[in-house]
PDB file of C-alpha atoms in Angstrom:
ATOM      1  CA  UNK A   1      50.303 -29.046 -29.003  1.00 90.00           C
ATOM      2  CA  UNK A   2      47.835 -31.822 -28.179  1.00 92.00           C
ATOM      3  CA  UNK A   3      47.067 -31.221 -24.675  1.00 95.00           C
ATOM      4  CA  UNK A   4      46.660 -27.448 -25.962  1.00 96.00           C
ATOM      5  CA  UNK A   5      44.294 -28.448 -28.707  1.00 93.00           C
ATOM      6  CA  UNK A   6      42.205 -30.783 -26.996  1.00 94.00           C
ATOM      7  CA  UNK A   7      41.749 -28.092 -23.581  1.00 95.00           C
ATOM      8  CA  UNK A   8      43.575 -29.998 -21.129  1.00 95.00           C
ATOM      9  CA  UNK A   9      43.919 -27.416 -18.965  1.00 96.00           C
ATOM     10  CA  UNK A  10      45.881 -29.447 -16.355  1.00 96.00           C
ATOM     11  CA  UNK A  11      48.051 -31.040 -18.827  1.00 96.00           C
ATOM     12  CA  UNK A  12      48.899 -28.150 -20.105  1.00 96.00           C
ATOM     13  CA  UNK A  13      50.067 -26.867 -16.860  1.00 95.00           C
ATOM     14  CA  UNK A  14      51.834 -29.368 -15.553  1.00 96.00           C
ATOM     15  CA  UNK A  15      54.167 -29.017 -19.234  1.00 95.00           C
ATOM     16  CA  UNK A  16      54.317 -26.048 -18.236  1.00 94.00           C
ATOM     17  CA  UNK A  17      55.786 -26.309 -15.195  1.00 94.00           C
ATOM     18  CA  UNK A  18      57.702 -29.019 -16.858  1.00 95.00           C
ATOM     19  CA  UNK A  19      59.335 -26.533 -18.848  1.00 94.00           C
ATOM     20  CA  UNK A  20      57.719 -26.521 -22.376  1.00 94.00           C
ATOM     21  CA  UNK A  21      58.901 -24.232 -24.730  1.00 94.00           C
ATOM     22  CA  UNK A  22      55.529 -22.369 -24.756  1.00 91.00           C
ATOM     23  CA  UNK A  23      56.015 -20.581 -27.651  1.00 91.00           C
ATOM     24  CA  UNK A  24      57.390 -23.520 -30.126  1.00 93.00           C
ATOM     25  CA  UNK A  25      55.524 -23.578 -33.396  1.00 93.00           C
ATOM     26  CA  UNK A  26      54.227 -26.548 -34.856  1.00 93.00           C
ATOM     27  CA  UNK A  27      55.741 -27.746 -38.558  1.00 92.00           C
ATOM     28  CA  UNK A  28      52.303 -25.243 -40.005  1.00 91.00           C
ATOM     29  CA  UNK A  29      54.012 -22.278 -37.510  1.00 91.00           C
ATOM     30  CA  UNK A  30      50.810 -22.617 -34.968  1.00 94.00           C
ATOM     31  CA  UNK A  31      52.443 -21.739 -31.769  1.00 95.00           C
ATOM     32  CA  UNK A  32      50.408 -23.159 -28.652  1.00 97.00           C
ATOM     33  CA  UNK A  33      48.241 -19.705 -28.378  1.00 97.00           C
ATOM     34  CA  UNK A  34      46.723 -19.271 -31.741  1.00 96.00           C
ATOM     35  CA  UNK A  35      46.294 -22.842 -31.667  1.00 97.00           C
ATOM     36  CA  UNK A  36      44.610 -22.612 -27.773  1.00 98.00           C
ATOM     37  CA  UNK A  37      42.678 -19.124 -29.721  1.00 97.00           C
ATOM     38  CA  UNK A  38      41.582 -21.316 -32.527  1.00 97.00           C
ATOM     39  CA  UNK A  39      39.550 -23.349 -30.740  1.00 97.00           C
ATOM     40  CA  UNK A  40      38.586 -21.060 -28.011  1.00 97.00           C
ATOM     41  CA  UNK A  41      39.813 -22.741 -25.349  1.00 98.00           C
ATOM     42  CA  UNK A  42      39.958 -19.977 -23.016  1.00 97.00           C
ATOM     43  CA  UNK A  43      41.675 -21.383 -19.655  1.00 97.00           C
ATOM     44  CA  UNK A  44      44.423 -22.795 -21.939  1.00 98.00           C
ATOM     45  CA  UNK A  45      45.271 -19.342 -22.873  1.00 98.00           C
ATOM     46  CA  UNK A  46      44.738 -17.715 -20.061  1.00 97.00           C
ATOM     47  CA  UNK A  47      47.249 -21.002 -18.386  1.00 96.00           C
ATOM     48  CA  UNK A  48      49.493 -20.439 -21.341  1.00 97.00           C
ATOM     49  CA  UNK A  49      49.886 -16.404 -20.938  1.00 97.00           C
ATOM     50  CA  UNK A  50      51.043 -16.938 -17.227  1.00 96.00           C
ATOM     51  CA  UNK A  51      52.980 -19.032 -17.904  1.00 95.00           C
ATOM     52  CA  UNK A  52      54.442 -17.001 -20.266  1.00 94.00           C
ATOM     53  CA  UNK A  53      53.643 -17.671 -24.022  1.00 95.00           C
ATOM     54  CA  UNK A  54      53.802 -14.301 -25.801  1.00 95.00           C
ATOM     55  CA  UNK A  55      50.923 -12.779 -26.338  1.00 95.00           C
ATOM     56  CA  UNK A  56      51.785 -11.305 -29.051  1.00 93.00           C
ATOM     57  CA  UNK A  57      53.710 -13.441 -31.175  1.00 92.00           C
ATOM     58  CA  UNK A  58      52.711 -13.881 -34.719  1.00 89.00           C
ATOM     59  CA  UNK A  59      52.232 -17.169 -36.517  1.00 89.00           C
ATOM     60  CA  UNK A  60      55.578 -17.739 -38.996  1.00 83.00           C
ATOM     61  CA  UNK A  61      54.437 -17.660 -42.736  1.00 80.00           C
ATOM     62  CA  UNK A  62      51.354 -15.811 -42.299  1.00 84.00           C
ATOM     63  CA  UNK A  63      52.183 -13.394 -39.151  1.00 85.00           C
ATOM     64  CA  UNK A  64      48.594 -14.009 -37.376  1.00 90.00           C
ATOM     65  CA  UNK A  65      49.056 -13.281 -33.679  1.00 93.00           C
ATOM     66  CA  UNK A  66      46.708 -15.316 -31.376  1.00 96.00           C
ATOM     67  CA  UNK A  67      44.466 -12.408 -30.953  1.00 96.00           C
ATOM     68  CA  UNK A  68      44.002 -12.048 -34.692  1.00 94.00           C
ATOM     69  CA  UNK A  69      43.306 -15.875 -34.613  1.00 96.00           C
ATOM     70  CA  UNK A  70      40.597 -15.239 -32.240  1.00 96.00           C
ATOM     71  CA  UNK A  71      39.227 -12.747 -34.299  1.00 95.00           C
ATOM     72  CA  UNK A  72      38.883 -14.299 -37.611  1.00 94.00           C
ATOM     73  CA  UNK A  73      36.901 -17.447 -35.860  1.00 96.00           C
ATOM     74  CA  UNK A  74      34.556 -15.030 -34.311  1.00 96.00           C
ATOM     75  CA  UNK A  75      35.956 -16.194 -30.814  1.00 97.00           C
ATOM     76  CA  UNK A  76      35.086 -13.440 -28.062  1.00 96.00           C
ATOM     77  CA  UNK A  77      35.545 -15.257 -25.364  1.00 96.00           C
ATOM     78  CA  UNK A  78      38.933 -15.752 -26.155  1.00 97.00           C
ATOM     79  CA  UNK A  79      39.364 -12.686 -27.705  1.00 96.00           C
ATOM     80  CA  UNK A  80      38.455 -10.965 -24.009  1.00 95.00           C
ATOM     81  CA  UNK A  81      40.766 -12.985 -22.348  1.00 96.00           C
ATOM     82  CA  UNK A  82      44.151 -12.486 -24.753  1.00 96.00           C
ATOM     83  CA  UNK A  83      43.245  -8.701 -24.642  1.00 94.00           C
ATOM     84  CA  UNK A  84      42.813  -9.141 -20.496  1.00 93.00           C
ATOM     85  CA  UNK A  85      46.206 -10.387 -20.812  1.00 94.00           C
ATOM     86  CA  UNK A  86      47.632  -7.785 -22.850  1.00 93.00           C
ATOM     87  CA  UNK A  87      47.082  -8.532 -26.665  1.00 93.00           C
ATOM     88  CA  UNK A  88      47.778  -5.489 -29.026  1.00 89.00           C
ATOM     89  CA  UNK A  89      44.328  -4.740 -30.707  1.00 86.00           C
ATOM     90  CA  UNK A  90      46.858  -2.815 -33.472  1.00 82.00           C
ATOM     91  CA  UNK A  91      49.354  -5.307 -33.893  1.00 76.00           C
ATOM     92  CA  UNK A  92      49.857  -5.649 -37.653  1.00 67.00           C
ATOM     93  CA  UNK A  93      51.824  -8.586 -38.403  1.00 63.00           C
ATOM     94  CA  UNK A  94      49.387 -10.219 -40.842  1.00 67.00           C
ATOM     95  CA  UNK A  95      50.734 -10.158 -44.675  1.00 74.00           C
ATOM     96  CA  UNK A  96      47.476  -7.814 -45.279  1.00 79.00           C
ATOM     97  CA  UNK A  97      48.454  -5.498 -43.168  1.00 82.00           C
ATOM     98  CA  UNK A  98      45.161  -5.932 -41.313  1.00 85.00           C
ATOM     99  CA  UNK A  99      44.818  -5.680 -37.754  1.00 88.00           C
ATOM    100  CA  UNK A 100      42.719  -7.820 -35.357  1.00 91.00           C
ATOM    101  CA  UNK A 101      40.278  -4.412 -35.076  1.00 90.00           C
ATOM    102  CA  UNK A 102      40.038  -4.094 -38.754  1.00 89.00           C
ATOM    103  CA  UNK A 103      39.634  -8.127 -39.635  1.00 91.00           C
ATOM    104  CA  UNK A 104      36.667  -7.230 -36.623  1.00 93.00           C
ATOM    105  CA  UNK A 105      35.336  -4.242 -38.096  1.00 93.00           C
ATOM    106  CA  UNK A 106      35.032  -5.963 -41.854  1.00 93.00           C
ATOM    107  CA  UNK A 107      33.676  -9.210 -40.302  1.00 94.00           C
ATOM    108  CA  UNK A 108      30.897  -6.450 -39.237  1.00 94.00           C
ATOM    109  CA  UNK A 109      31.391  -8.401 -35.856  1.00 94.00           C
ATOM    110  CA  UNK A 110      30.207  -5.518 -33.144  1.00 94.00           C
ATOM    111  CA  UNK A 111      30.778  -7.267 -29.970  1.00 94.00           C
ATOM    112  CA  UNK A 112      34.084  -8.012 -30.721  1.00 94.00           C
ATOM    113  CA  UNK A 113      35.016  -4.493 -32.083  1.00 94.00           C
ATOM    114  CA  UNK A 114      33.599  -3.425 -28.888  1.00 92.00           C
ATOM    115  CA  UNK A 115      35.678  -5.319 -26.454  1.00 90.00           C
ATOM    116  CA  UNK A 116      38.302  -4.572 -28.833  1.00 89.00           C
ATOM    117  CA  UNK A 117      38.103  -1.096 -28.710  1.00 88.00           C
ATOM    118  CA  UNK A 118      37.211  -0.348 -24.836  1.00 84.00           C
ATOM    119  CA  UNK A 119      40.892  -2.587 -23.751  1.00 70.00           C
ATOM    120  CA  UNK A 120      42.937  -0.567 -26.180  1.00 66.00           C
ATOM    121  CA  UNK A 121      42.462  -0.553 -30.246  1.00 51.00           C
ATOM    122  CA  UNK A 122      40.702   2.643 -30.456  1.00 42.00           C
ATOM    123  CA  UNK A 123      43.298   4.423 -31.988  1.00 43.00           C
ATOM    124  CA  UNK A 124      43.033   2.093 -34.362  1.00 42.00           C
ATOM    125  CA  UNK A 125      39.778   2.493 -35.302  1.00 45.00           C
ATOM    126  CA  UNK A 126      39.908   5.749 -36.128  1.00 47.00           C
ATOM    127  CA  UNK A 127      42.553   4.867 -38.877  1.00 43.00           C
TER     128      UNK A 127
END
């Protein structure tokens, strides 16, 4: 989780390649994604996604995926990449039931409801 929070890019590969359980949550529940999401570090998830972290999976407690994490700190860079790498734009695993497009749309954040929308949340937009 260090190497992934700091942006060691190569450290985080060579764990990788080590073996690293990718997706293991911290004792909070941030898995290595939302935590690579949170601070935007956008080769770490792109690193982490191929080498197969789930894209998708939600934060334990709170059910943020990494995409949603992106989202709510108004990161677009990384929000690009995880839906480049096949985030779900409608996945609703957050207790509010919002999803990334919505948290987007009510953040009144337009680039990011763009990108959001053009790689696959449009159906949920018109929810």
């Amino acid at each position: 989780h260090t190497a992934v929070e700091r942006g060691q890019v190569e450290m985080v590969r060579a764990l990788a390649e080590l073996g690293a359980d990718l997706c293991l949550a911290d004792p909070e529940g941030w898995t290595p994604l939302c935590m690579a999401a949170e601070q935007n570090h956008t080769e770490v998830v792109t690193n982490l996604v191929e080498a197969g972290a789930d894209v998708n999976q939600a934060m334990a407690g709170c059910g943020r995926t990494p995409l949603y994490v992106a989202v709510e700190r108004g990161h677009l860079e990384a929000a690009s990449a995880l839906m480049a790498m096949g985030a779900d734009a409608e996945a609703c695993a957050h207790r509010s039931g919002a999803t990334p497009l919505h948290l987007a749309a009510e953040m009144r954040h337009t680039a990011m409801v763009d990108v959001l929308e053009r790689r696959g949340g449009a159906a949920a937009a018109e929810r």
